[in-house]
Structures are given as C-alpha cells and as structure tokens.
PDB file of C-alpha atoms in Angstrom:
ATOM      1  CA  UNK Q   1      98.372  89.915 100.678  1.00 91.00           C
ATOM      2  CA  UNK Q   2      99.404  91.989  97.418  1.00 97.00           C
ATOM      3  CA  UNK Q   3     103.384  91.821  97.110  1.00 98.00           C
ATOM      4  CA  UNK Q   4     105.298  93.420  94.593  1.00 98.00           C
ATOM      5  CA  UNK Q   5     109.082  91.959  94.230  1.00 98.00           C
ATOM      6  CA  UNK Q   6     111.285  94.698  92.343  1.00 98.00           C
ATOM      7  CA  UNK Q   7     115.025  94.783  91.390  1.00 98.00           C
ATOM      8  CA  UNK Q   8     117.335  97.175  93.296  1.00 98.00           C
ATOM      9  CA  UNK Q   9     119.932  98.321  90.890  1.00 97.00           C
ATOM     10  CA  UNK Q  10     118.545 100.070  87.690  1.00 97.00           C
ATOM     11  CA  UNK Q  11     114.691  99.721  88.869  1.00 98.00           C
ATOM     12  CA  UNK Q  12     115.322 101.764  92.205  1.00 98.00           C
ATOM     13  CA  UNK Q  13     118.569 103.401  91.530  1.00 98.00           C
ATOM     14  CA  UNK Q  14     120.783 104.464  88.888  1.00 97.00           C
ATOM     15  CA  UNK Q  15     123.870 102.519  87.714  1.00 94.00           C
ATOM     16  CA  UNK Q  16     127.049 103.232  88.746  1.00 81.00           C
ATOM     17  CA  UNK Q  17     130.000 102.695  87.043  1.00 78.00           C
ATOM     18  CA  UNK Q  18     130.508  99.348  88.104  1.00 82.00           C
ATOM     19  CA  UNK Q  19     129.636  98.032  91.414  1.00 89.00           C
ATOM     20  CA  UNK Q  20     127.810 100.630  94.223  1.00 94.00           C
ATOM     21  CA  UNK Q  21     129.750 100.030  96.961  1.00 94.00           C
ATOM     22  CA  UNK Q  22     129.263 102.799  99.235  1.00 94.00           C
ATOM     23  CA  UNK Q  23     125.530 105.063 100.123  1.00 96.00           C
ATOM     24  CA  UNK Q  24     127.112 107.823  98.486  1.00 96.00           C
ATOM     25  CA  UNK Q  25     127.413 105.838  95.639  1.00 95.00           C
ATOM     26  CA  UNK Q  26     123.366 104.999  95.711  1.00 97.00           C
ATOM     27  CA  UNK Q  27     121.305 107.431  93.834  1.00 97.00           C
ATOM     28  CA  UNK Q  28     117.229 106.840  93.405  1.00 98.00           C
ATOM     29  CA  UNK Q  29     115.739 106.248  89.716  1.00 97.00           C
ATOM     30  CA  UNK Q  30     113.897 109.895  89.007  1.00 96.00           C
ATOM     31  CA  UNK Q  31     110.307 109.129  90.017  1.00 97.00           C
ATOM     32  CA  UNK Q  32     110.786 105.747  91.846  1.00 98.00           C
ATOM     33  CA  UNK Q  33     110.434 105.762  95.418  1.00 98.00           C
ATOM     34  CA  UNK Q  34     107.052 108.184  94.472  1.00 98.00           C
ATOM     35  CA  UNK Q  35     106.155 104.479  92.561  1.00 98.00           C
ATOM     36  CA  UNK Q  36     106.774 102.806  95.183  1.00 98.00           C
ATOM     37  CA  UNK Q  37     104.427 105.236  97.601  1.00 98.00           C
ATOM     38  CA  UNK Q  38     101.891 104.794  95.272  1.00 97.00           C
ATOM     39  CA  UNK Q  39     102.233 101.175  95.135  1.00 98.00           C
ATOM     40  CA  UNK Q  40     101.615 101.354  99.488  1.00 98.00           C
ATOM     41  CA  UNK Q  41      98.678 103.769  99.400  1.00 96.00           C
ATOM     42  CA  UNK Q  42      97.202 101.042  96.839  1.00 96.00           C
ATOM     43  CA  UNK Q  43      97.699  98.475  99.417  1.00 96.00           C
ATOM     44  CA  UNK Q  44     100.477  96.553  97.962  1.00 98.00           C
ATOM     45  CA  UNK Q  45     103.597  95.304  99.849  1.00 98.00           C
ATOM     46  CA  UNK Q  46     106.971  96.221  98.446  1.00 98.00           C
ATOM     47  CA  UNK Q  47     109.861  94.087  99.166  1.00 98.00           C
ATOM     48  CA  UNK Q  48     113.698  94.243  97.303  1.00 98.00           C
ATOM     49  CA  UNK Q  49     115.569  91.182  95.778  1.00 98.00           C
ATOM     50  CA  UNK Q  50     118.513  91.811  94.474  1.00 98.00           C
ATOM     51  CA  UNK Q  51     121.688  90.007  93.781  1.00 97.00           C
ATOM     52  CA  UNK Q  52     125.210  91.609  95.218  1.00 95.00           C
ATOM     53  CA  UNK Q  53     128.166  89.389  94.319  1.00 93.00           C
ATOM     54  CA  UNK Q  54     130.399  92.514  94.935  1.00 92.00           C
ATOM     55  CA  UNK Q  55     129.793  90.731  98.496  1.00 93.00           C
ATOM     56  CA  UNK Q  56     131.330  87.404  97.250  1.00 89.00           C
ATOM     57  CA  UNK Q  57     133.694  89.142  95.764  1.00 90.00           C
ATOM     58  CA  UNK Q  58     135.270  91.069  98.816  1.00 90.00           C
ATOM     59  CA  UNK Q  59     134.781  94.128  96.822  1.00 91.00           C
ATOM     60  CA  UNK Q  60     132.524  95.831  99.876  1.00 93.00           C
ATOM     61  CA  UNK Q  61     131.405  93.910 102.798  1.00 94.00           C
ATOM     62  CA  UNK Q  62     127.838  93.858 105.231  1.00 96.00           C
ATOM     63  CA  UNK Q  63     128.179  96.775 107.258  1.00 97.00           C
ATOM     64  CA  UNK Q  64     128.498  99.415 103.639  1.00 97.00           C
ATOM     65  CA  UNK Q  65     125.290  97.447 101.824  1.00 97.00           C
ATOM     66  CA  UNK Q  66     123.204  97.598 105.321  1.00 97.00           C
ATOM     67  CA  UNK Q  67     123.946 101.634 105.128  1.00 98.00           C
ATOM     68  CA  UNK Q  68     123.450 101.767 101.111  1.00 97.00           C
ATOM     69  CA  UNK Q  69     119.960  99.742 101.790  1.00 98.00           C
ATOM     70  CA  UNK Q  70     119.549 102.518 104.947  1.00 98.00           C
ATOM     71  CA  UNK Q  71     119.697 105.377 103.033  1.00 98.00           C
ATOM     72  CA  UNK Q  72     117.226 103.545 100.711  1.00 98.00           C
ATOM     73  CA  UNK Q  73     114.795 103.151 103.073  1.00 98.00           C
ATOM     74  CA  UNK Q  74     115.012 106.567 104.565  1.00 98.00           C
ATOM     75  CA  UNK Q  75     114.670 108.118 101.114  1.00 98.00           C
ATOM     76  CA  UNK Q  76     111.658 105.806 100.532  1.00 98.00           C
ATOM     77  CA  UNK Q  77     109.972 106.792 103.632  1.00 98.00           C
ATOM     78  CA  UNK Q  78     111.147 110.754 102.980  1.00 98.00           C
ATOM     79  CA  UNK Q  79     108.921 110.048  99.459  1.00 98.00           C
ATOM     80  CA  UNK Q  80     105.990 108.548 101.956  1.00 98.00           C
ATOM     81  CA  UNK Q  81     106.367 104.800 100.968  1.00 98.00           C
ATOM     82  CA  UNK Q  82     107.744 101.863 102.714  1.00 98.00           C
ATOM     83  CA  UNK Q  83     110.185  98.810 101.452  1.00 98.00           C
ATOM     84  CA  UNK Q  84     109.228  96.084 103.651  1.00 98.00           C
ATOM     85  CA  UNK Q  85     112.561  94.139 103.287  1.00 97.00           C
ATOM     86  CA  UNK Q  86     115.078  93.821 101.481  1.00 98.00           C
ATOM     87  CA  UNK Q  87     116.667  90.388 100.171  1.00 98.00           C
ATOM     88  CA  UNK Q  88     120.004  89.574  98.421  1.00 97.00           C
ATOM     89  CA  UNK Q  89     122.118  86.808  97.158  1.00 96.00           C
ATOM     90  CA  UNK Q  90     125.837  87.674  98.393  1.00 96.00           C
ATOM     91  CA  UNK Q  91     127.217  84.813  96.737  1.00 94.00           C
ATOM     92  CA  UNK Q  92     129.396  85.345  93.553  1.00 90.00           C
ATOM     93  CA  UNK Q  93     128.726  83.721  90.243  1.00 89.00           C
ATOM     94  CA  UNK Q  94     131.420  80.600  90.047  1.00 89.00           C
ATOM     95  CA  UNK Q  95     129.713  80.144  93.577  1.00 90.00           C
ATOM     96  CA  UNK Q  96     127.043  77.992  92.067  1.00 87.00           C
ATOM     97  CA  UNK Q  97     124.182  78.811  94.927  1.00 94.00           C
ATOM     98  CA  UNK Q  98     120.264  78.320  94.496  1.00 94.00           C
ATOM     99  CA  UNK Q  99     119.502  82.177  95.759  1.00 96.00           C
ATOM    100  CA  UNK Q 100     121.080  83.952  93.073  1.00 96.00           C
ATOM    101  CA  UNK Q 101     119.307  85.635  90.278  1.00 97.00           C
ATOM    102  CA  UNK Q 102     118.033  83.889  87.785  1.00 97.00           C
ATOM    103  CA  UNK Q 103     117.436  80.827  89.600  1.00 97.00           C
ATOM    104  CA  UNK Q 104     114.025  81.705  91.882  1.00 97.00           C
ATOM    105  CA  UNK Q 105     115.897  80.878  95.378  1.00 97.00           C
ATOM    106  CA  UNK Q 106     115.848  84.198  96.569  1.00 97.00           C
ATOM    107  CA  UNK Q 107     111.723  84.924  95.469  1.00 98.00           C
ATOM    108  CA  UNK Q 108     110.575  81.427  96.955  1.00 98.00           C
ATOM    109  CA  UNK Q 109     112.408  82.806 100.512  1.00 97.00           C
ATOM    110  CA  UNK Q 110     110.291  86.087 100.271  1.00 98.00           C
ATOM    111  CA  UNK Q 111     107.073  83.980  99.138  1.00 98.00           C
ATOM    112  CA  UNK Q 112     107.727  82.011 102.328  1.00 97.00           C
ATOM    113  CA  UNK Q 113     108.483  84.402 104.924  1.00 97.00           C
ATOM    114  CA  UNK Q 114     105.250  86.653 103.318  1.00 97.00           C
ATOM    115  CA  UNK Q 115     102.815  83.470 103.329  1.00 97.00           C
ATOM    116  CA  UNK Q 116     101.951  84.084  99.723  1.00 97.00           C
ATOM    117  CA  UNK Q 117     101.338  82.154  96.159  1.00 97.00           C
ATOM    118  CA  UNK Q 118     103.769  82.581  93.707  1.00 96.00           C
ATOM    119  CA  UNK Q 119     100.953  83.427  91.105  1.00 95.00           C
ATOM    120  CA  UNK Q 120      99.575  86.250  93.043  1.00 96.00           C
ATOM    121  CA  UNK Q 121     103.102  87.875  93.482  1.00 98.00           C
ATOM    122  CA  UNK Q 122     103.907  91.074  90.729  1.00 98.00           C
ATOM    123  CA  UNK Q 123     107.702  90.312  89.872  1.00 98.00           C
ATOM    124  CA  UNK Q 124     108.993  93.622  88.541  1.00 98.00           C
ATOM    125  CA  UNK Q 125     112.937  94.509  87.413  1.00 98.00           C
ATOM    126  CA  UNK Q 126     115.031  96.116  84.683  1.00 98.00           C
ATOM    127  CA  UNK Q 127     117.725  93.105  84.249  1.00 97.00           C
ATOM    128  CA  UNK Q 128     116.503  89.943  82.746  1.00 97.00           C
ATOM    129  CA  UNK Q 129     117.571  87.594  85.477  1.00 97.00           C
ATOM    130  CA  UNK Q 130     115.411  88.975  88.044  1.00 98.00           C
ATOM    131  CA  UNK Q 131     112.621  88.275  85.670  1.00 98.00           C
ATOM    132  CA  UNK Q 132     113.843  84.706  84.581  1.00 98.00           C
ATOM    133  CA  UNK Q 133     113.755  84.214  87.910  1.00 98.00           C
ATOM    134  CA  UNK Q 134     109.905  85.148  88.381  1.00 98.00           C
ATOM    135  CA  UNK Q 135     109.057  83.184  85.398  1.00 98.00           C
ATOM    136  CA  UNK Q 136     110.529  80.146  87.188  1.00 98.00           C
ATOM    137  CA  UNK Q 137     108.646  81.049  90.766  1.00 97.00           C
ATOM    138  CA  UNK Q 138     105.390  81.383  89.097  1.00 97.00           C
ATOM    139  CA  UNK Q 139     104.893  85.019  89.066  1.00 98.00           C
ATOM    140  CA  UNK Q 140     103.477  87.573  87.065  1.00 98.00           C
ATOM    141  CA  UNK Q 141     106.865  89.430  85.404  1.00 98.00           C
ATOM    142  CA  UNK Q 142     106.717  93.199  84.183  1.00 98.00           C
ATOM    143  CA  UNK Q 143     109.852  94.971  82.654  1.00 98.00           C
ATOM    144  CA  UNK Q 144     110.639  98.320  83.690  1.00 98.00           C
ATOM    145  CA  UNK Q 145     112.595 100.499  80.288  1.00 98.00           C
ATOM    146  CA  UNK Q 146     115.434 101.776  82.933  1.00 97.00           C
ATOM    147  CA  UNK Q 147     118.889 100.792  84.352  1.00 96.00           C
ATOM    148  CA  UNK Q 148     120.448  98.016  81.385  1.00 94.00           C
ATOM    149  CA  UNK Q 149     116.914  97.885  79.772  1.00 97.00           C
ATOM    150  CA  UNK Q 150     116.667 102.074  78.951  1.00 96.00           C
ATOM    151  CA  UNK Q 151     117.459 101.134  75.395  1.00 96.00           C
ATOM    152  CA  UNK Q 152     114.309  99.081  75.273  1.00 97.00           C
ATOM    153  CA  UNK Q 153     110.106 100.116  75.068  1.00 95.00           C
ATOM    154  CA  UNK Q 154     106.825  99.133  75.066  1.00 96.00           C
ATOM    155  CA  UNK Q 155     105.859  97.260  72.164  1.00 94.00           C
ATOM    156  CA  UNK Q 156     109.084  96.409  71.062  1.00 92.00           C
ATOM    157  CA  UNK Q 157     110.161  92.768  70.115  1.00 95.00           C
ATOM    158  CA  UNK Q 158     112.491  91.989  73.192  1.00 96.00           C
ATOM    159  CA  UNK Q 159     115.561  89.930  73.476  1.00 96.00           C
ATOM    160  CA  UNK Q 160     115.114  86.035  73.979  1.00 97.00           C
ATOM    161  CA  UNK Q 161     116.485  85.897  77.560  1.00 96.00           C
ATOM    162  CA  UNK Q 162     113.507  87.878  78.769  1.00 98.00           C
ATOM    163  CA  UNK Q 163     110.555  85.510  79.643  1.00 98.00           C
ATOM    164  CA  UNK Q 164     108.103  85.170  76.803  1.00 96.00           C
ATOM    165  CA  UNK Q 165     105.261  86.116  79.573  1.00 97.00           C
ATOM    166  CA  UNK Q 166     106.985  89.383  80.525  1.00 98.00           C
ATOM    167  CA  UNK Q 167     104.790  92.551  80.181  1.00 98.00           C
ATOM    168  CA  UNK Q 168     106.607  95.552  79.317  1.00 98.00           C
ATOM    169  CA  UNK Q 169     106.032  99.178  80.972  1.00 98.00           C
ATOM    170  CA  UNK Q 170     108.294 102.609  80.123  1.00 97.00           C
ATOM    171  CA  UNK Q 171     109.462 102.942  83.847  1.00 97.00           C
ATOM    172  CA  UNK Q 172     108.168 101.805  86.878  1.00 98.00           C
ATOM    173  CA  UNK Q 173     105.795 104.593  87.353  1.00 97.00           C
ATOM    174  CA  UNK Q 174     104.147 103.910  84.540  1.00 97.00           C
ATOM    175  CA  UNK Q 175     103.530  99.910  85.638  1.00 98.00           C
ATOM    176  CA  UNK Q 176     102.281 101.196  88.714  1.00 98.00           C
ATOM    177  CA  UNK Q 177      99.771 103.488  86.888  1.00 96.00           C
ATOM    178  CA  UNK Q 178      98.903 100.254  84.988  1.00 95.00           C
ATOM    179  CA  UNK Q 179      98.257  98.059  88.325  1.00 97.00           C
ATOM    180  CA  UNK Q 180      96.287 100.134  90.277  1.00 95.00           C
ATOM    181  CA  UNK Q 181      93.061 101.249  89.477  1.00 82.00           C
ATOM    182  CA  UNK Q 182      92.078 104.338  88.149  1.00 76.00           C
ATOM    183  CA  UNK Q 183      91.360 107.330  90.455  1.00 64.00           C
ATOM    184  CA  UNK Q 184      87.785 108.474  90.296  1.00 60.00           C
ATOM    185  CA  UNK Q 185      87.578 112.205  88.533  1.00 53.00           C
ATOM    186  CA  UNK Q 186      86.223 114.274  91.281  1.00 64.00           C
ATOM    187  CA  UNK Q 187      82.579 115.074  90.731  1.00 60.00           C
ATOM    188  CA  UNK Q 188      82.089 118.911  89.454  1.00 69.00           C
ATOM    189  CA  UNK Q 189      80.878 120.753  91.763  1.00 63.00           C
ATOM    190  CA  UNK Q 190      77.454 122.042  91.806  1.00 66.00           C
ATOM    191  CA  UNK Q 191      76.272 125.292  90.221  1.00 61.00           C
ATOM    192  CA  UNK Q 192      75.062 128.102  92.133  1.00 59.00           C
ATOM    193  CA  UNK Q 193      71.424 128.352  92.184  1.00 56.00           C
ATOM    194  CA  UNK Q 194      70.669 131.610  90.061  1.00 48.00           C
ATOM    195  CA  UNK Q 195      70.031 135.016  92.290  1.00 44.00           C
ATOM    196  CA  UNK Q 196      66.344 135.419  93.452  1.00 42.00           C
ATOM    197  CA  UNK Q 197      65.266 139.311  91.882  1.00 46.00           C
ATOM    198  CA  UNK Q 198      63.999 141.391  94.354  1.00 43.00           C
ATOM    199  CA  UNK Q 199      60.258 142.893  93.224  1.00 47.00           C
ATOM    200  CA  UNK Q 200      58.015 145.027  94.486  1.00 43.00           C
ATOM    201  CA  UNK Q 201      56.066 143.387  96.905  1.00 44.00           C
ATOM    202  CA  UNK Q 202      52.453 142.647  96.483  1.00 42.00           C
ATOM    203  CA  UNK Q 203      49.932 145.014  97.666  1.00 44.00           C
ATOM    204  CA  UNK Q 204      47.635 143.410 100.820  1.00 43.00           C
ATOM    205  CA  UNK Q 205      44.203 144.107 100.386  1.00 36.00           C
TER     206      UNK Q 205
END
C-alpha cells in the first residue's frame, strides 16, 4: 500500500487566529484538496494526523471537530479525492501522552491499522513536529512552504528542529508533482495524407 500521512492545520487549511474551533472556522489551503485528488488517482492513500489540544483544553469538544473534519471530507470529495481517516491527539501539552506530535504515537497507530512499514510511508506537514515525529517512525519526511512554514523555501538552510532528512517542496502541490510520475505528452497526432490530384484519365486502347 502507498500512504501519505499529512498535517491538518496549515498543510490542508489555513490558520486561524488561534485555535479552529468551529467548520466555519475551517478554510482549505488554495490548491490542496486538488493535491490530495491527485495523490488518489496516483494510487496513494491519504490519511490526516493532527494534534488538537484545544480538545484537552475544553476550548471545543468532539461533536464541533467531527463536523470541522466533515466539512473536510466533503470538500475533499467535492475536489474528487478521498481522506481515508483522520487521526488526532486530543490530549494537551502538560498531559505528557505518547500520541501527541512530535513523539511518533499517533503515525505508529495509522502504520498499524494500514498494515504498512514505516519506511514506505510519505510523512508530509508544514509544522516541524509532525515531521519530528516521522523522522522518529521511520518515514520519509517532506516540508510543505505553507501554514507556520510560508516564510520558508526550497533550498533554503532550515531551522534545526526540522529533521536533517526532511525534503523541502513550495506547497503541497508541488510535492505531489514531485512523487508521482510524470504524465506522458500525448502523441501528436498524425498528419493528413496530402490530397490525391484529379487527372485526366488515361486513354484505353
């Protein structure tokens, strides 16, 4: 199986001001869920991890992130791609638990439930913590340039809590133009044979 892991907030949507608490609230990166259709028709899985301690922290509860992740999918599926599933630590940060972000407990649950090696699994995010945790699973990271990375770029020297394996790509179109292979150009179409001249026909003897 071909699974690609992404981040939720900055990879898939925009940032909010603080915490997105609400659907109305959720608003898709420009050009993302048409990534993430892409990604499908190439025959790669797409599954969200993301870490929501707004949960922990009473700030929204279950029933508003299931409808926030709803309108996700729907939008997804409007663009003709799918998100498998989507998984997410609720736990704050003085909670001290092994699924949030950057430790890998969230990734080796997805590796599990999808039967697959770390090493073959495409981790991809904007925030550094989803890709620490990556590192740690195994997987092959990629950095998308949106969400709290937009300042950053391909080719640039990039801050030391990003994994020194991490590939970098200028949005997450552009690292799905990168993984799958190149479209054939379409082969030009023949030429038209050339008009036959009409003559006089020969004289029968």
């Amino acid at each position: 199986m071909k699974l690609v892991i992404l981040d939720r907030d900055g990879t898939l949507n925009l940032l909010g001001d603080d915490f997105i608490t609400s659907p109305e609230e959720w608003s898709a990166q420009p050009g993302a869920l048409e990534a993430v259709a892409r990604l499908n028709h190439g025959g790669w899985r797409v599954v969200v991890a993301t870490n929501q301690p707004g949960l922990g922290r009473g700030l929204f509860d279950v029933v508003s992130l299931n409808a926030i992740h709803a309108k996700m999918l729907r939008q997804a599926a409007a663009a003709g791609g799918r998100i498998d599933a989507v998984f997410y630590c609720p736990h704050a940060p003085d909670e001290a638990c092994h699924c949030r972000e950057p430790a890998p407990g969230l990734l080796e649950q997805i590796c599990d439930r999808y039967g697959v090696e770390p090493f073959d699994v495409q981790v991809v995010g904007s925030s550094a913590e989803h890709l620490q945790a990556g590192a740690a699973l195994g997987a092959q990271v990629h950095l998308v340039c949106s969400g709290r990375s937009a300042h950053l770029q391909p080719g640039q020297i990039l801050p030391i809590d990003f994994p020194a394996t991490t590939r970098v790509h200028a949005s997450l179109a552009a690292f799905v133009e990168q993984l799958l292979p190149p479209t054939p150009a379409p082969l030009p179409a023949p030429a038209p044979e050339a008009a036959t001249q009409s003559g006089t026909p020969p004289l029968a003897y």
